C-alpha positions as a Markdown table, in Angstrom:
| # | Residue | x | y | z |
|---|---|---|---|---|
| 1 | Unk | 143.5 | 89.2 | -90.5 |
| 2 | Unk | 141.6 | 92.3 | -89.3 |
| 3 | Unk | 139.7 | 92.9 | -86.1 |
| 4 | Unk | 137.5 | 95.8 | -85.0 |
| 5 | Unk | 139.5 | 96.5 | -81.9 |
| 6 | Unk | 143.1 | 96.3 | -80.7 |
| 7 | Unk | 144.2 | 92.9 | -79.5 |
| 8 | Unk | 145.5 | 93.0 | -75.9 |
| 9 | Unk | 146.7 | 89.6 | -74.8 |
| 10 | Unk | 147.8 | 90.6 | -71.3 |
| 11 | Unk | 147.3 | 89.6 | -68.6 |
| 12 | Unk | 145.8 | 86.3 | -69.9 |
| 13 | Unk | 148.5 | 85.8 | -72.5 |
| 14 | Unk | 151.9 | 85.0 | -70.9 |
| 15 | Unk | 155.5 | 85.4 | -72.0 |
| 16 | Unk | 156.9 | 81.9 | -72.2 |
| 17 | Unk | 160.4 | 83.2 | -71.4 |
| 18 | Unk | 159.1 | 84.7 | -68.1 |
| 19 | Unk | 157.6 | 81.4 | -66.8 |
| 20 | Unk | 159.2 | 79.2 | -64.2 |
| 21 | Unk | 160.3 | 75.7 | -65.0 |
| 22 | Unk | 158.2 | 73.9 | -64.1 |
| 23 | Unk | 155.1 | 76.1 | -63.7 |
| 24 | Unk | 153.6 | 76.2 | -60.3 |
| 25 | Unk | 149.9 | 76.0 | -61.1 |
| 26 | Unk | 148.5 | 77.2 | -57.7 |
| 27 | Unk | 150.8 | 80.2 | -57.8 |
| 28 | Unk | 149.9 | 81.0 | -61.4 |
| 29 | Unk | 146.1 | 80.8 | -60.9 |
| 30 | Unk | 145.9 | 81.6 | -57.2 |
| 31 | Unk | 144.0 | 78.4 | -56.3 |
| 32 | Unk | 144.3 | 74.6 | -56.3 |
| 33 | Unk | 141.6 | 73.9 | -58.9 |
| 34 | Unk | 142.1 | 71.2 | -61.6 |
| 35 | Unk | 144.0 | 72.3 | -64.7 |
| 36 | Unk | 143.0 | 71.5 | -68.3 |
| 37 | Unk | 145.2 | 72.2 | -71.3 |
| 38 | Unk | 144.1 | 72.8 | -74.9 |
| 39 | Unk | 146.8 | 72.4 | -77.5 |
| 40 | Unk | 146.2 | 74.5 | -80.6 |
| 41 | Unk | 143.4 | 76.8 | -79.3 |
| 42 | Unk | 143.0 | 78.8 | -82.5 |
| 43 | Unk | 140.7 | 81.7 | -81.9 |
| 44 | Unk | 139.9 | 80.4 | -78.4 |
| 45 | Unk | 136.3 | 79.4 | -79.0 |
| 46 | Unk | 136.5 | 76.2 | -77.0 |
| 47 | Unk | 138.7 | 77.5 | -74.1 |
| 48 | Unk | 136.6 | 80.7 | -73.7 |
| 49 | Unk | 133.3 | 78.8 | -73.6 |
| 50 | Unk | 134.7 | 76.3 | -71.1 |
| 51 | Unk | 136.4 | 78.9 | -68.9 |
| 52 | Unk | 133.2 | 80.9 | -68.7 |
| 53 | Unk | 131.0 | 77.9 | -68.0 |
| 54 | Unk | 133.3 | 76.2 | -65.5 |
| 55 | Unk | 134.9 | 78.7 | -63.1 |
| 56 | Unk | 136.0 | 76.0 | -60.8 |
| 57 | Unk | 138.5 | 74.7 | -63.4 |
| 58 | Unk | 141.7 | 76.4 | -64.6 |
| 59 | Unk | 142.3 | 76.4 | -68.3 |
| 60 | Unk | 145.6 | 76.8 | -70.1 |
| 61 | Unk | 145.7 | 77.3 | -73.9 |
| 62 | Unk | 148.8 | 76.7 | -76.1 |
| 63 | Unk | 149.0 | 78.2 | -79.6 |
| 64 | Unk | 151.9 | 78.6 | -82.0 |
| 65 | Unk | 150.4 | 81.0 | -84.5 |
| 66 | Unk | 151.0 | 84.5 | -83.1 |
| 67 | Unk | 147.8 | 86.2 | -84.4 |
| 68 | Unk | 145.6 | 83.4 | -83.1 |
| 69 | Unk | 147.3 | 83.5 | -79.7 |
| 70 | Unk | 146.8 | 87.2 | -79.5 |
| 71 | Unk | 143.2 | 86.9 | -80.6 |
| 72 | Unk | 142.3 | 84.1 | -78.2 |
| 73 | Unk | 144.0 | 85.8 | -75.3 |
| 74 | Unk | 142.2 | 89.1 | -75.9 |
| 75 | Unk | 138.9 | 87.2 | -76.2 |
| 76 | Unk | 139.5 | 85.6 | -72.8 |
| 77 | Unk | 140.4 | 88.9 | -71.3 |
| 78 | Unk | 137.3 | 90.6 | -72.6 |
| 79 | Unk | 135.1 | 87.8 | -71.3 |
| 80 | Unk | 136.7 | 88.2 | -67.8 |
| 81 | Unk | 138.1 | 84.6 | -67.8 |
| 82 | Unk | 140.4 | 84.9 | -64.8 |
| 83 | Unk | 140.6 | 81.1 | -64.6 |
| 84 | Unk | 142.4 | 81.0 | -68.0 |
| 85 | Unk | 146.0 | 81.6 | -69.2 |
| 86 | Unk | 147.6 | 81.2 | -72.6 |
| 87 | Unk | 151.1 | 81.0 | -74.1 |
| 88 | Unk | 152.6 | 81.2 | -77.5 |
| 89 | Unk | 154.8 | 78.1 | -77.8 |
| 90 | Unk | 155.5 | 74.9 | -79.6 |
| 91 | Unk | 153.5 | 72.2 | -77.8 |
| 92 | Unk | 156.0 | 69.5 | -77.3 |
| 93 | Unk | 158.6 | 71.9 | -76.0 |
| 94 | Unk | 156.1 | 73.6 | -73.6 |
| 95 | Unk | 154.8 | 70.3 | -72.2 |
| 96 | Unk | 158.3 | 69.0 | -71.7 |
| 97 | Unk | 159.9 | 72.0 | -70.2 |
| 98 | Unk | 157.1 | 73.7 | -68.3 |
| 99 | Unk | 154.3 | 71.4 | -67.3 |
| 100 | Unk | 154.8 | 69.6 | -63.9 |
| 101 | Unk | 154.5 | 65.8 | -63.5 |
| 102 | Unk | 151.0 | 64.5 | -63.1 |
| 103 | Unk | 149.4 | 68.0 | -62.8 |
| 104 | Unk | 146.9 | 68.1 | -65.7 |
| 105 | Unk | 143.4 | 66.6 | -65.5 |
| 106 | Unk | 142.4 | 66.8 | -69.2 |
| 107 | Unk | 144.4 | 67.4 | -72.4 |
| 108 | Unk | 142.3 | 68.7 | -75.3 |
| 109 | Unk | 143.6 | 68.4 | -78.8 |
| 110 | Unk | 141.0 | 69.5 | -81.4 |
| 111 | Unk | 141.7 | 69.7 | -85.1 |
| 112 | Unk | 145.5 | 69.5 | -84.9 |
| 113 | Unk | 147.5 | 70.3 | -88.0 |
| 114 | Unk | 147.4 | 67.1 | -90.1 |
| 115 | Unk | 150.6 | 67.9 | -92.1 |
| 116 | Unk | 149.1 | 66.0 | -95.1 |
| 117 | Unk | 152.3 | 65.7 | -97.2 |
| 118 | Unk | 154.2 | 62.5 | -96.5 |
| 119 | Unk | 157.5 | 64.3 | -96.0 |
| 120 | Unk | 155.9 | 66.3 | -93.2 |
| 121 | Unk | 154.3 | 63.5 | -91.3 |
| 122 | Unk | 157.1 | 63.6 | -88.7 |
| 123 | Unk | 155.8 | 67.0 | -87.7 |
| 124 | Unk | 152.4 | 65.6 | -86.6 |
| 125 | Unk | 151.8 | 66.1 | -82.9 |
| 126 | Unk | 150.2 | 62.7 | -82.2 |
| 127 | Unk | 152.7 | 59.9 | -82.8 |
| 128 | Unk | 154.2 | 57.3 | -80.5 |
| 129 | Unk | 156.7 | 59.6 | -78.9 |
| 130 | Unk | 154.0 | 62.0 | -77.8 |
| 131 | Unk | 152.0 | 59.5 | -75.7 |
| 132 | Unk | 154.6 | 59.0 | -72.9 |
| 133 | Unk | 154.8 | 62.8 | -72.7 |
| 134 | Unk | 151.0 | 63.1 | -72.3 |
| 135 | Unk | 151.1 | 60.3 | -69.7 |
| 136 | Unk | 153.8 | 62.2 | -67.8 |
| 137 | Unk | 151.8 | 65.4 | -67.4 |
| 138 | Unk | 148.3 | 63.8 | -66.8 |
| 139 | Unk | 147.1 | 62.9 | -63.3 |
| 140 | Unk | 146.1 | 59.3 | -62.6 |
| 141 | Unk | 142.8 | 58.8 | -64.4 |
| 142 | Unk | 143.5 | 62.0 | -66.5 |
| 143 | Unk | 142.0 | 62.2 | -69.9 |
| 144 | Unk | 143.1 | 63.0 | -73.4 |
| 145 | Unk | 140.5 | 64.0 | -76.0 |
| 146 | Unk | 141.2 | 64.3 | -79.7 |
| 147 | Unk | 139.0 | 65.3 | -82.7 |
| 148 | Unk | 140.1 | 65.6 | -86.3 |
| 149 | Unk | 138.5 | 66.0 | -89.7 |
| 150 | Unk | 141.5 | 64.5 | -91.5 |
| 151 | Unk | 140.9 | 60.8 | -92.4 |
| 152 | Unk | 144.6 | 60.1 | -93.2 |
| 153 | Unk | 145.8 | 61.6 | -89.9 |
| 154 | Unk | 143.2 | 59.6 | -88.1 |
| 155 | Unk | 143.9 | 56.3 | -89.7 |
| 156 | Unk | 147.7 | 56.6 | -89.8 |
| 157 | Unk | 148.4 | 58.2 | -86.5 |
| 158 | Unk | 145.7 | 59.3 | -84.1 |
| 159 | Unk | 143.6 | 56.1 | -83.6 |
| 160 | Unk | 146.4 | 53.5 | -83.8 |
| 161 | Unk | 148.8 | 55.5 | -81.7 |
| 162 | Unk | 146.3 | 56.2 | -78.9 |
| 163 | Unk | 144.9 | 52.6 | -78.9 |
| 164 | Unk | 148.5 | 51.2 | -78.7 |
| 165 | Unk | 149.7 | 53.4 | -75.9 |
| 166 | Unk | 150.5 | 51.2 | -72.9 |
| 167 | Unk | 149.8 | 54.1 | -70.5 |
| 168 | Unk | 146.2 | 54.7 | -71.7 |
| 169 | Unk | 142.8 | 53.0 | -72.0 |
| 170 | Unk | 140.4 | 54.1 | -74.7 |
| 171 | Unk | 137.0 | 55.3 | -73.3 |
| 172 | Unk | 133.9 | 57.0 | -74.6 |
| 173 | Unk | 134.5 | 60.5 | -76.0 |
| 174 | Unk | 133.1 | 63.2 | -73.7 |
| 175 | Unk | 131.3 | 65.9 | -75.7 |
| 176 | Unk | 131.8 | 69.3 | -74.0 |
| 177 | Unk | 128.8 | 71.1 | -72.8 |
| 178 | Unk | 129.7 | 74.1 | -75.0 |
| 179 | Unk | 129.3 | 72.0 | -78.1 |
| 180 | Unk | 126.1 | 72.6 | -80.1 |
| 181 | Unk | 123.7 | 70.0 | -81.4 |
| 182 | Unk | 125.5 | 67.5 | -83.5 |
| 183 | Unk | 128.9 | 69.0 | -82.7 |
| 184 | Unk | 131.9 | 67.3 | -81.2 |
| 185 | Unk | 133.6 | 70.4 | -79.8 |
| 186 | Unk | 132.1 | 73.6 | -81.1 |
| 187 | Unk | 135.2 | 75.3 | -82.5 |
| 188 | Unk | 135.4 | 77.6 | -85.4 |
| 189 | Unk | 137.3 | 75.0 | -87.4 |
| 190 | Unk | 134.6 | 72.4 | -86.7 |
| 191 | Unk | 131.8 | 74.7 | -87.8 |
| 192 | Unk | 133.7 | 75.6 | -91.0 |
| 193 | Unk | 134.4 | 72.0 | -91.8 |
| 194 | Unk | 130.8 | 71.0 | -91.1 |
| 195 | Unk | 129.6 | 73.5 | -93.6 |
| 196 | Unk | 132.0 | 71.8 | -96.1 |
| 197 | Unk | 130.4 | 68.4 | -95.3 |
| 198 | Unk | 133.6 | 66.9 | -93.9 |
| 199 | Unk | 133.3 | 63.8 | -91.6 |
| 200 | Unk | 134.8 | 64.0 | -88.1 |
| 201 | Unk | 136.7 | 61.5 | -86.0 |
| 202 | Unk | 136.9 | 61.5 | -82.2 |
| 203 | Unk | 138.7 | 59.5 | -79.6 |
| 204 | Unk | 139.3 | 59.7 | -75.8 |
| 205 | Unk | 141.5 | 57.8 | -73.5 |
| 206 | Unk | 142.3 | 57.8 | -69.8 |
| 207 | Unk | 145.7 | 57.4 | -68.1 |
| 208 | Unk | 145.7 | 54.0 | -66.4 |
């Protein structure tokens, strides 16, 4: 993938090996504002729009693909989003090892990898073992929001797993202000899939 400029992830993009376990959010951001995490930020469309529009909230993006992480981090840097940080890491590992107990107000998961082949389903992020982890890091009343275009993932994992999670209660999905007319989130993936005529599935739940 090519860009017209050099990608500079620092200082927004952090080295996971240099982070404390667990992270101290006030020290990292320099304030006590609420923290929202996006898992799988891609090119950073959502997190950049949110960090720009909501300077009183701290945003943390997690991305495994190196190029996307560098691109999103550079994008946030160029937009002057000092209330955002990112890391290249596997999501379950990062949430388990680095995120403090009850410290995140919203967990955003938009268009997670569906791993469509049956032999790969165990790699899907959202499955029963993930929900206690999400509950551990969310504040009381904290929210998880998920959107997918993959019907199989939705029917086999996302909707039944979230509805069955004892720690959560399903609520109305909250469409971000950065989403355009008719959009659920407003990410690059969503816009690409919308042009292809794909349906979308969305769910939200709060920690009880």
